[in-house]
Coordinates of C-alpha atoms and ligand atoms in Angstrom, one line a residue:
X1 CA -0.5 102.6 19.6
X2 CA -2.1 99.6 21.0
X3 CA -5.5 98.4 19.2
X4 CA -8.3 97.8 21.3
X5 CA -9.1 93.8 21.2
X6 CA -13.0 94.6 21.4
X7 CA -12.5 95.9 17.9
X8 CA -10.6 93.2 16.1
X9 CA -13.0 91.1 13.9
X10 CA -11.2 88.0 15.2
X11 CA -12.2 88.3 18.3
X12 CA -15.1 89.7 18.6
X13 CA -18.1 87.3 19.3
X14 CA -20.1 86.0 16.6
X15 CA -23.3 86.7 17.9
X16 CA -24.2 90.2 17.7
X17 CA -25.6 90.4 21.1
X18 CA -22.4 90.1 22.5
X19 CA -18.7 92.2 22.4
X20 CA -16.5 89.4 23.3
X21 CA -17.7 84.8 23.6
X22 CA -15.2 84.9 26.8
X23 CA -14.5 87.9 28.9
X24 CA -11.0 87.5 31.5
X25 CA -10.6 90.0 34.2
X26 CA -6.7 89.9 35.1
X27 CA -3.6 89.4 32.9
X28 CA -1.7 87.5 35.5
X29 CA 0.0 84.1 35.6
X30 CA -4.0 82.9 35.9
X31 CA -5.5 84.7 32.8
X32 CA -2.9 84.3 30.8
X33 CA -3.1 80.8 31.3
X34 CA -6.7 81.1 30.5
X35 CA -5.9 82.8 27.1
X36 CA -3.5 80.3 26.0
X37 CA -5.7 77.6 27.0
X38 CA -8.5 79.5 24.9
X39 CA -6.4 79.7 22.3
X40 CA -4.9 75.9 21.9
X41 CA -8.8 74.9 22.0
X42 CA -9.1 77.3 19.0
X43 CA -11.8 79.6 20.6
X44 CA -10.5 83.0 20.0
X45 CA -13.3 85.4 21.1
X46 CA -11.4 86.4 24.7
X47 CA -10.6 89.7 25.9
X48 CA -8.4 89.8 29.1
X49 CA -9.1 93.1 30.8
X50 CA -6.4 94.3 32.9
X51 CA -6.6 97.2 34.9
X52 CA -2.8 98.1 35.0
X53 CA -0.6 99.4 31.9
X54 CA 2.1 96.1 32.0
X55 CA 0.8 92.2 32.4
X56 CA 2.1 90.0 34.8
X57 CA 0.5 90.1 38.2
X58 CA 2.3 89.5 41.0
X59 CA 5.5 89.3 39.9
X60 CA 4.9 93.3 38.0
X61 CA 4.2 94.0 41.2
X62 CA 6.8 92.6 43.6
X63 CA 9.9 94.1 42.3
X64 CA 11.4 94.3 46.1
X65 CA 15.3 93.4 47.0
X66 CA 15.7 90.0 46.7
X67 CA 12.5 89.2 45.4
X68 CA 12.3 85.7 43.9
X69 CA 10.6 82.2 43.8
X70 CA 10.6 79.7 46.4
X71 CA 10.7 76.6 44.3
X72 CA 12.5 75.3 41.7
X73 CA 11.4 77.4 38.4
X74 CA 11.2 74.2 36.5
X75 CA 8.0 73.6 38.3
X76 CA 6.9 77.3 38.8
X77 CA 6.3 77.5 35.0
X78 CA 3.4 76.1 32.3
X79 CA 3.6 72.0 32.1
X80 CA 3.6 73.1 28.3
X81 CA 6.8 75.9 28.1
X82 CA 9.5 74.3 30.3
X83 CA 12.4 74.8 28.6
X84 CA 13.0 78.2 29.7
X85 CA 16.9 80.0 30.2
X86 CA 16.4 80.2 33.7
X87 CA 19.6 81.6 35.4
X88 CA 19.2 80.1 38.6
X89 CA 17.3 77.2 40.0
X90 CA 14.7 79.3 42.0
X91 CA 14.5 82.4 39.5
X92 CA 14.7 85.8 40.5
X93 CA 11.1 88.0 40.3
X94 CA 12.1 90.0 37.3
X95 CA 12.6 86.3 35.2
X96 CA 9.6 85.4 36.3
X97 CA 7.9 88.1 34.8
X98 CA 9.9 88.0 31.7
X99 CA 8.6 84.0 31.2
X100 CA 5.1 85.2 31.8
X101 CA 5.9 87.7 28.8
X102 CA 7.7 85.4 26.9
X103 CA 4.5 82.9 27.0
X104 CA 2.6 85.6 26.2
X105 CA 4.2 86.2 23.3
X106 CA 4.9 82.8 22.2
X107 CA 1.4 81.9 22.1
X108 CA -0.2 84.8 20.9
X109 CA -2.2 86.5 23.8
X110 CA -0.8 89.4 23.4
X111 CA -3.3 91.2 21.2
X112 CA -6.3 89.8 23.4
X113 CA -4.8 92.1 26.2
X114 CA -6.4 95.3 26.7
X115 CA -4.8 97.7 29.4
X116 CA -5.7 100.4 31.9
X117 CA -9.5 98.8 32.4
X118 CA -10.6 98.4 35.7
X119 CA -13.7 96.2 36.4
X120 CA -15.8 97.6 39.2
X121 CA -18.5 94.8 38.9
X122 CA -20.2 91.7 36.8
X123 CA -23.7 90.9 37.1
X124 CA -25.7 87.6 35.5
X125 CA -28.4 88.0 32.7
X126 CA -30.6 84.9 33.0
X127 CA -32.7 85.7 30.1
X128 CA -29.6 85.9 27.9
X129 CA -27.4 83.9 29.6
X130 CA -24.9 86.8 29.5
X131 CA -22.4 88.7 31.9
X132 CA -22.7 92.8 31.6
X133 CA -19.4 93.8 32.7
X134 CA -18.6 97.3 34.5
X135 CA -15.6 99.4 34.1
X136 CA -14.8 102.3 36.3
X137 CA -15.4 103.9 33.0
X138 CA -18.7 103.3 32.9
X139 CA -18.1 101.2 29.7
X140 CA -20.5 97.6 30.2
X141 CA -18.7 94.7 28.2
X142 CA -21.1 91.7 27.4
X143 CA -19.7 88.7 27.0
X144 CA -21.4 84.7 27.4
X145 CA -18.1 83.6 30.0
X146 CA -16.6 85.4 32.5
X147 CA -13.2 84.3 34.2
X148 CA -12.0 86.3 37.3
X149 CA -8.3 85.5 37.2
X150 CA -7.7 88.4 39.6
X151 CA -5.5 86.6 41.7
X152 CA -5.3 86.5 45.8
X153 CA -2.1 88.3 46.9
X154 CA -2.7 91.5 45.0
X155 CA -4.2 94.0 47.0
X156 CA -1.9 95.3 49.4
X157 CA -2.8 95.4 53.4
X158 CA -2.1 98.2 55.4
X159 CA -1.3 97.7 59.4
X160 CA -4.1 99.3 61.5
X161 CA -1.4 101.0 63.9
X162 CA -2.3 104.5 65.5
X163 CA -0.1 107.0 63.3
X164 CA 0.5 105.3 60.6
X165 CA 0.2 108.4 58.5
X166 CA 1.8 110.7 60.7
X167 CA 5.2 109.1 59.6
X168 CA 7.5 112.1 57.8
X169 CA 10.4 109.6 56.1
X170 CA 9.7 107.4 53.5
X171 CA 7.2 104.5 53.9
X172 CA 7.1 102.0 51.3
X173 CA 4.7 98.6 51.2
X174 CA 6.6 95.7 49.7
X175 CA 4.8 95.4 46.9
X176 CA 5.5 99.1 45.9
X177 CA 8.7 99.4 46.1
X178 CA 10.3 102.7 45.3
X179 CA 13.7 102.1 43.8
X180 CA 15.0 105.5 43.1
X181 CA 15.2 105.9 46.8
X182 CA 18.4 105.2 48.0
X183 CA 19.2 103.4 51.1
X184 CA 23.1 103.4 51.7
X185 CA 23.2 104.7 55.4
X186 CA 19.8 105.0 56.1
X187 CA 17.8 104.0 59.2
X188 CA 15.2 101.1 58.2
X189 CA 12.6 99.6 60.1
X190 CA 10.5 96.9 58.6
X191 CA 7.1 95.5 59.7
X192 CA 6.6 92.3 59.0
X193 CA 8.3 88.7 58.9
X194 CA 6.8 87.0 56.0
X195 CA 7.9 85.4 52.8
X196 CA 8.7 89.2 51.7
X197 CA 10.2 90.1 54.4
X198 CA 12.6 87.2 54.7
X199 CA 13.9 88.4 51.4
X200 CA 14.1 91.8 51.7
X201 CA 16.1 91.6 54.8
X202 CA 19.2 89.8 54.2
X203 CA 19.5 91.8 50.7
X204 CA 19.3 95.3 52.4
X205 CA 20.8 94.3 55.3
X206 CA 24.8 95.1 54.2
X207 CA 23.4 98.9 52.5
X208 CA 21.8 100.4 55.5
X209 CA 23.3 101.9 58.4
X210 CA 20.6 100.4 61.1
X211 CA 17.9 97.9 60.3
X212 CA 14.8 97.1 63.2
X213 CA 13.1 94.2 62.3
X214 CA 9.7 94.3 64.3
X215 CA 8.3 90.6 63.9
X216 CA 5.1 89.5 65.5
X217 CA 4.9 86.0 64.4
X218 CA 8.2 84.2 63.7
X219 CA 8.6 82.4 59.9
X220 CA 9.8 78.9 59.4
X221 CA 12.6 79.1 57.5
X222 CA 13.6 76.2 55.1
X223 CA 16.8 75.9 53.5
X224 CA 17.1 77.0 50.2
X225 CA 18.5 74.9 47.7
X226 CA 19.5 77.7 45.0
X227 CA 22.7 77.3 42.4
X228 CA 23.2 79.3 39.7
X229 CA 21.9 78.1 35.8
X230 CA 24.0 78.7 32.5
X231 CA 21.7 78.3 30.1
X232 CA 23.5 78.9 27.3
X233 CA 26.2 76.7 28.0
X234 CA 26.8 73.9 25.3
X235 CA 26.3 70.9 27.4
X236 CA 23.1 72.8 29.6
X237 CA 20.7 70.1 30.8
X238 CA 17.7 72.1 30.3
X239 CA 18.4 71.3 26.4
X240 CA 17.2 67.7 27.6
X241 CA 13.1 67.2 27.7
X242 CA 14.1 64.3 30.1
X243 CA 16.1 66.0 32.7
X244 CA 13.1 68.9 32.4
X245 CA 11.0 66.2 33.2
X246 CA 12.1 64.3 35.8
X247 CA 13.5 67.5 37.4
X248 CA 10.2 68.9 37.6
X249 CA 8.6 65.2 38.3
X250 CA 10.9 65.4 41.7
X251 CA 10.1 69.3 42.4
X252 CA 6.5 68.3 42.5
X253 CA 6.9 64.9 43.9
X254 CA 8.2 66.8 47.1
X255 CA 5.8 69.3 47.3
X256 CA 3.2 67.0 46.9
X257 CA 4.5 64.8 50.2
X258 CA 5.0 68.1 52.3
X259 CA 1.1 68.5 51.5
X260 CA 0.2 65.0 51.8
X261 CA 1.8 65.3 55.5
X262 CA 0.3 68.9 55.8
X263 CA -3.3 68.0 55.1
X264 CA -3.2 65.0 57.3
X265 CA -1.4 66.3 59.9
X266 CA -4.2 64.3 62.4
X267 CA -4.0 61.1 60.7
X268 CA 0.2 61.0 60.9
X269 CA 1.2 63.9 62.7
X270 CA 4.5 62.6 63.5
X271 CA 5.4 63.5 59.9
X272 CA 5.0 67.1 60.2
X273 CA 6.8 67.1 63.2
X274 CA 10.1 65.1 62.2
X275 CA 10.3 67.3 59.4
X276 CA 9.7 70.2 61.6
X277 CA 12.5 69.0 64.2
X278 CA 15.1 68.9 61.6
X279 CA 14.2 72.2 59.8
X280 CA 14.0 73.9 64.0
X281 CA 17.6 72.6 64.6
X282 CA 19.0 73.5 61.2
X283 CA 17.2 77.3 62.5
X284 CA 19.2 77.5 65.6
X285 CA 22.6 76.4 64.4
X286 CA 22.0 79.6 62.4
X287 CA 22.0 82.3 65.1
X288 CA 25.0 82.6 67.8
X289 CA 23.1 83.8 70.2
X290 CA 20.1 81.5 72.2
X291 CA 18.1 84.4 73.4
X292 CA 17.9 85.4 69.6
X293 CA 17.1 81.9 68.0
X294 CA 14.6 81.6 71.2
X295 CA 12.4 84.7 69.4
X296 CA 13.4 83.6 66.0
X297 CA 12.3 80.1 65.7
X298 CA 8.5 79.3 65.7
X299 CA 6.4 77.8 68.6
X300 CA 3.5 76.7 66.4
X301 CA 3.9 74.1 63.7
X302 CA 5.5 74.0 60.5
X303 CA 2.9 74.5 57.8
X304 CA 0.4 76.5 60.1
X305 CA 1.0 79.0 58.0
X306 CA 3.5 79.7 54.4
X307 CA 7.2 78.8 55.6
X308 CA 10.0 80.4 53.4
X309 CA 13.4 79.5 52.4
X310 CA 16.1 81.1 52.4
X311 CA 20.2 80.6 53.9
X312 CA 20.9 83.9 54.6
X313 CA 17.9 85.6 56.7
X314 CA 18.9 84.0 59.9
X315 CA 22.4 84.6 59.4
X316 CA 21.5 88.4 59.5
X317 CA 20.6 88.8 62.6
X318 CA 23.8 88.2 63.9
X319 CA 24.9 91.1 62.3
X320 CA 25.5 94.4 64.6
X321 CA 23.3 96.8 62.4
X322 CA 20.4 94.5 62.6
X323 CA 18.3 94.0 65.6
X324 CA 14.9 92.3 66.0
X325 CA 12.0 93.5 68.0
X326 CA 9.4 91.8 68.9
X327 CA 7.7 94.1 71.7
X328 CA 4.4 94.7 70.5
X329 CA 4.1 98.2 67.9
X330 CA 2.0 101.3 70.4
X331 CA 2.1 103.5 67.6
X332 CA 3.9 104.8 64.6
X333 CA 4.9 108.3 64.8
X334 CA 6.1 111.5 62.6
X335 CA 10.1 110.2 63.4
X336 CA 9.7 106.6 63.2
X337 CA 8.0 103.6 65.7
X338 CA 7.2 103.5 69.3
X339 CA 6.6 100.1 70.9
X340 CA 4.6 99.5 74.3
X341 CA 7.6 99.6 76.6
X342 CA 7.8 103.3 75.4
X343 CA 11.0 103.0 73.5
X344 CA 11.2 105.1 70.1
X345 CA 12.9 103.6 67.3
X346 CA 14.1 106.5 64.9
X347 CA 13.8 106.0 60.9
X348 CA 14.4 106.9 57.6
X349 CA 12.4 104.6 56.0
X350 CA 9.2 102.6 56.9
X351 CA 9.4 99.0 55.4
X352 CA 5.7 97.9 55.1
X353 CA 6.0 93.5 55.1
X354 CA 2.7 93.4 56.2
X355 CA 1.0 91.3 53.5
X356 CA -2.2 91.1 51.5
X357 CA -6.0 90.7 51.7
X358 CA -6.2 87.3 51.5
X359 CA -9.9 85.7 52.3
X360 CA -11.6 89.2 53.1
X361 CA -14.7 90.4 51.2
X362 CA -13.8 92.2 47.6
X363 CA -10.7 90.3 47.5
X364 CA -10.4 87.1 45.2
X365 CA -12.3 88.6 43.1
X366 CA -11.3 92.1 43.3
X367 CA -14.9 93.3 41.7
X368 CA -18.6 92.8 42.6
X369 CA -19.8 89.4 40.6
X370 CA -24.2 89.4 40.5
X371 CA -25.5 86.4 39.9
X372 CA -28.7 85.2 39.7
X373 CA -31.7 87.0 41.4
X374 CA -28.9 89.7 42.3
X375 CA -26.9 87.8 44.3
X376 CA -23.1 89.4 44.7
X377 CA -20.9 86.6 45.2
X378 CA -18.8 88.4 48.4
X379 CA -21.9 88.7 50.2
X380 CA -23.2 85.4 49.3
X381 CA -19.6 84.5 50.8
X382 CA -20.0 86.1 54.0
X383 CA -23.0 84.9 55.0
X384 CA -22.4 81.4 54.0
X385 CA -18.6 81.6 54.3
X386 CA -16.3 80.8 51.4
X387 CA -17.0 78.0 49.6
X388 CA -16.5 76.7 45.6
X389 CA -16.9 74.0 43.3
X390 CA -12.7 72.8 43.1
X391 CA -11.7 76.0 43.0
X392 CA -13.5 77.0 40.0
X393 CA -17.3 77.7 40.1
X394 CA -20.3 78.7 42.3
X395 CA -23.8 77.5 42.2
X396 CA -26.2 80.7 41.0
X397 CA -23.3 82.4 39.0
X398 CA -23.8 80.3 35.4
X399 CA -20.6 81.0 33.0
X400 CA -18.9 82.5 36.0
X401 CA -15.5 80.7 36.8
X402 CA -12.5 81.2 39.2
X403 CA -9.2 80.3 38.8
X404 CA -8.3 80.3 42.0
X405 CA -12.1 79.7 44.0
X406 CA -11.8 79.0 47.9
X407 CA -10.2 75.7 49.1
X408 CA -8.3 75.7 46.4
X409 CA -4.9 77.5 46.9
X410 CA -1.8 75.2 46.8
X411 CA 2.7 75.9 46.9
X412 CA 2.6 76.0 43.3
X413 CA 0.4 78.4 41.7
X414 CA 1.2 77.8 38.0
X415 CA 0.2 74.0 38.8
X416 CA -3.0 75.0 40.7
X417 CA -4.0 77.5 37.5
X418 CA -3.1 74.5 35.0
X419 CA -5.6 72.5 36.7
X420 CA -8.3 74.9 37.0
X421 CA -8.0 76.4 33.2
X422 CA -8.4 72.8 32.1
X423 CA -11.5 72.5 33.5
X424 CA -13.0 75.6 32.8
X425 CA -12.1 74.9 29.2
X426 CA -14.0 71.6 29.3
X427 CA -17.1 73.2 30.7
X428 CA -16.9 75.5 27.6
X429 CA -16.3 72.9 25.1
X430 CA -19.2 70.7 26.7
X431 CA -21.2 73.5 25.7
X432 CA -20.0 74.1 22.3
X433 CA -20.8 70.6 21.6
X434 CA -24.2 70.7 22.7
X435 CA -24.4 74.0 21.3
X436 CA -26.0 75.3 24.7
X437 CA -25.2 79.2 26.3
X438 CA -25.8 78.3 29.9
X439 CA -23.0 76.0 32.1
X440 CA -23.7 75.5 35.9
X441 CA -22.8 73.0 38.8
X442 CA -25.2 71.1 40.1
X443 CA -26.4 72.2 43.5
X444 CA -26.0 68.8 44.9
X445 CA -22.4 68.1 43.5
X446 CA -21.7 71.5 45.3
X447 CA -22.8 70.4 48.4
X448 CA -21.3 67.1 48.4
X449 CA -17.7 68.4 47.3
X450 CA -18.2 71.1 50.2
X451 CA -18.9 68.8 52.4
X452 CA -15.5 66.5 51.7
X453 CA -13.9 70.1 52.0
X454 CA -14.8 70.9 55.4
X455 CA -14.7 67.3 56.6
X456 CA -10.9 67.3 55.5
X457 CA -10.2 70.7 56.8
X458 CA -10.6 69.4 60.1
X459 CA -8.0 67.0 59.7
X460 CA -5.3 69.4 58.4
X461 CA -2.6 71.0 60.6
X462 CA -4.3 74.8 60.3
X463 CA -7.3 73.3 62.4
X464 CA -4.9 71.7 65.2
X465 CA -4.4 73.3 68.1
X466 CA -0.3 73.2 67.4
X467 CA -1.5 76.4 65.0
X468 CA -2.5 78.7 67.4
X469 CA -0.6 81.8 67.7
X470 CA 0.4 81.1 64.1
X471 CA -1.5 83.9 62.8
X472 CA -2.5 82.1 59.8
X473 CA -3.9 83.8 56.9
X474 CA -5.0 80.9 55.1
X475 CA -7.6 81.1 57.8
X476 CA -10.5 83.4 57.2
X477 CA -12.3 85.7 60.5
X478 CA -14.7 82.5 60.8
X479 CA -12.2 80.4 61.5
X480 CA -12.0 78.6 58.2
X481 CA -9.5 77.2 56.7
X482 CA -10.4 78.6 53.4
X483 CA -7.5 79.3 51.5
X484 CA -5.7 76.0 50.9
X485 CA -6.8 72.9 49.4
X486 CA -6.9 70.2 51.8
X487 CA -5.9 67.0 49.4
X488 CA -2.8 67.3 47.4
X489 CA -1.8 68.7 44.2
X490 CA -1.8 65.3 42.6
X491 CA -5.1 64.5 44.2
X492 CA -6.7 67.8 42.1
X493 CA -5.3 66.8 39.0
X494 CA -6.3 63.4 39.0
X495 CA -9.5 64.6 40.1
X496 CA -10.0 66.8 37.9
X497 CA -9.3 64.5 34.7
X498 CA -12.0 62.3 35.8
X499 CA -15.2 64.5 36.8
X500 CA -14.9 67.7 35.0
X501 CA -18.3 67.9 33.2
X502 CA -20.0 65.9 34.8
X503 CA -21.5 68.0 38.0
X504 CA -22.2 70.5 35.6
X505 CA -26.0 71.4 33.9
X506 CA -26.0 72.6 30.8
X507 CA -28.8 74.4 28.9
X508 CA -29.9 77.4 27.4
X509 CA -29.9 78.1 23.2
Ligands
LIG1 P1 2.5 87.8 55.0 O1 3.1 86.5 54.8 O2 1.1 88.0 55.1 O3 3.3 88.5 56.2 C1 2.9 89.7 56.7 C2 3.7 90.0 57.9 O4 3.4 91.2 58.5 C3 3.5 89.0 59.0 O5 4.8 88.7 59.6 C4 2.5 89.7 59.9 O6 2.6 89.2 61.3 C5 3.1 91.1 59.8 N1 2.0 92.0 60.2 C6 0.9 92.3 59.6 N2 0.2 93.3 60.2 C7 1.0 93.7 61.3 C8 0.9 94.6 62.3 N3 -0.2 95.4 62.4 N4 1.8 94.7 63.3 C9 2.9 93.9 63.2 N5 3.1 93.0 62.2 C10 2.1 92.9 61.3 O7 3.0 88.7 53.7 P2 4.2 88.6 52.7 O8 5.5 88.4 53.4 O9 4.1 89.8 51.8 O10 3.8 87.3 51.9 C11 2.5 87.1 51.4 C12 2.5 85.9 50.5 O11 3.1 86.3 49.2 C13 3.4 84.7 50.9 O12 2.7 84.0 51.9 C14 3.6 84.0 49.6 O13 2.5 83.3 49.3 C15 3.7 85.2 48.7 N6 5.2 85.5 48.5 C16 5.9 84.5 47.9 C17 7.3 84.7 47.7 C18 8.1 83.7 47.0 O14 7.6 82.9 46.3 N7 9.3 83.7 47.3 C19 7.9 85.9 48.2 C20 7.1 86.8 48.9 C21 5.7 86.6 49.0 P3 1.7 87.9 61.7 O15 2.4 86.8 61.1 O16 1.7 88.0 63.2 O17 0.3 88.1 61.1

């Protein structure tokens, strides 16, 4: 039986007004990077609260065919657990999760973890300097810090297409997967051409009898360079920190120039579009027939919106049990999905590729956060539209951190989460030193950061007019470019080493 953290005289919170000193909501990639950073600082009074039965986030979650990462797993991993028996050089989903347990593990989180407790919402004590936390159970957790490590694409969207629930065959959404139903000889359509989908298709492709592929938006689609890993072999490179390190000096030193080209697409677009020429022509030498590669390859700019990789999606169109449709979806019905020129494609099964919430209210976090006076942090968003402190705080929500706050969001989550974590922790030891409760950024520093945000959104590719009909979701209903960061990975880091603290007031005893 598992023991309930909140009950273990090591981490519960010294002072008796309070359960837990630091209270995480998500055991993901992000609070679990929280934890261990908690824990290498030696401040042990966490919880992470996590609403499902198994950790891992995302990659718990995704368990589709195919499912895997889209870098090089020597950079999607901690800076501080790289050597890693990684059986290929972009790791499949289930690996993934494994290394998230592994870590887990390894550094002790473990019993911090407690499971099946949802968080409905947070709200600020300003006399106390405390959060009272909310669980659908009707439980209230107090704790001095709060960390939303909820993550972005977690919550599932749903199409809005008439008769959706009419369908009578099996309809699945990517991220919940069914595998005990079987699809040799099945009829398959899929909604959806995004990163999912672009793996899903190729790997059910060969099982089914019929696959219909109804894509809106077309996906760039980089090649993927992926090679198999034996770890355990004698003479395995991983066994050398250097080769770790340079590898993953190189994985990031390229992601780092697709962004640098990416977020100032205005300054040198000419960058963005060599690299998109070559990727285009690479597309169509893909796909034998023109008419196909015509509807396959995008019209709006690489980087609009998340390209994939992959070798094999293209290729799969040209096979005869696949065909793609792009006439727009009338309606979904009890036998499968009519499109607007009144055709009727029949099916099985219902593929859902249709994506996440991204930038919508309740999503990022996935609770109700009160700050002070009342103010929920959603709303506040909405009427102000998104905004943070790099990534990571809010003026008006004191001890209140993200890990992954508006203008913030990067290729390589593990590297964004590093960042963040870092400088969360710093706020929290700058406390401890002064021996203070109460951490928040400066009102000003907010503005001024927020202002360098949307000055340099302006200047990235998602604001050109080369984006439109991308469909973006990095861009919110406001037309804000509020997902991504617009500087570079590199440029957050650095940042971040220098300023930390010091747009941060700190009070309270
Ligand atoms: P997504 O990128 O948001 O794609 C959703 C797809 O569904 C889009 O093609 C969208 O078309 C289509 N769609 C949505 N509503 C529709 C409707 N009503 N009618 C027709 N089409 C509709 O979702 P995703 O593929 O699940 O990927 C989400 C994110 O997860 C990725 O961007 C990535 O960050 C992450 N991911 C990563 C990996 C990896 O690392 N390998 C793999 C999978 C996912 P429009 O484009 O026209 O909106």
């Amino acid at each position: 039986m598992r023991l309930d953290p909140l009950e273990d005289p090591e981490i519960q919170a010294k002072d008796a007004d309070l359960d837990v000193e630091t209270l995480i909501v998500g055991a993901g990639i992000s609070g679990i990077c929280a934890g261990i950073g908690l824990l290498r600082k030696s401040l042990t009074s966490f919880v992470l609260l996590e609403a499902k039965e198994e950790l891992g986030g995302t990659w718990r979650e995704n368990t589709y065919p195919g499912v895997a990462v889209d870098i090089p797993s020597i950079s999607y991993s901690f800076s501080f657990e790289t050597d890693y028996p990684w059986t290929r050089h972009y790791a499949p989903g289930h690996q993934i999760q494994a290394y998230v347990k592994h870590c887990v593990q390894k550094y002790g989180v473990g019993k911090h973890i407690r499971y099946g407790s949802k968080v409905q919402r947070s709200e600020f004590n300003a006399q106390t300097n405390t959060w009272s936390t909310h669980l659908d159970t009707g439980e209230v957790i107090r704790s001095r810090y709060l960390i939303a490590a909820t993550g972005l694409l977690s919550q599932p969207k749903l199409p809005k297409i008439p008769g959706l629930e009419s369908f009578a065959g099996k309809s699945m959404h990517t991220a919940r997967w069914d595998h005990d139903y079987a699809l040799q000889g099945k009829r398959v359509a899929i909604i959806g051409t995004g990163a999912s989908a672009v793996q899903i298709i190729p790997s059910i492709a060969p099982k089914v009898a019929h696959l219909s592929v109804f894509q809106r938006t077309a996906t760039w689609i980089a090649p993927r360079g992926d090679f198999e890993l034996n770890p355990s072999a004698a003479l395995a490179p991983r066994k050398l920190p250097i080769y770790r390190t340079l590898l993953r000096f190189f994985s990031e030193l390229s992601l780092e120039l697709l962004t640098l080209a990416i977020v100032n697409y205005r300054r040198f677009p000419f960058l963005v579009r060599g690299i998109g020429g070559v990727v285009r022509s690479g597309m169509r030498r893909q796909l034998n027939d023109p008419e196909l590669a015509e509807k396959l390859v995008p019209n709006y700019g690489l980087g609009c919106k998340r390209p994939a990789t992959s070798n094999t999606y293209l290729p799969t169109f040209n096979r005869d049990n696949v065909s793609l449709v792009t006439t727009k979806i009338k309606a979904i019905t009890p036998s499968g999905v009519q499109t607007d020129d009144g055709e009727r494609h029949e099916v099985d099964l219902l593929i859902l590729a249709t994506g996440f919430l991204t930038t919508e209210q309740g999503n990022g976090p996935s609770f109700q956060v009160h700050g002070l006076e009342g103010v929920e942090l959603g709303q506040y968003w909405e009427a102000h539209r998104l905004q943070s402190y790099a990534g990571v705080s809010m003026p008006g929500f004191p001890n209140f951190f993200l890990t992954a706050g508006p203008y913030s969001g990067g290729f390589n989550w593990f590297a964004m989460v590093e960042a963040h974590v870092d400088h969360i922790l710093s706020c929290m030891e700058q406390a401890r030193l002064q021996g203070v409760t109460r951490i928040e950024v400066r009102r000003d520093a907010h503005a001024r950061y927020m202002s360098e945000m949307w000055a340099r959104a302006e200047g990235t590719i998602f604001k050109d007019s080369s984006c439109q009909g991308s469909n973006s979701y990095y861009l919110d209903r406001h037309g804000d470019a509020a997902l991504p960061l617009p500087r570079t990975p590199w440029w957050r880091h650095f940042r971040n080493k220098r300023t930390k603290t010091k747009d941060y007031d700190f009070g309270g005893h």
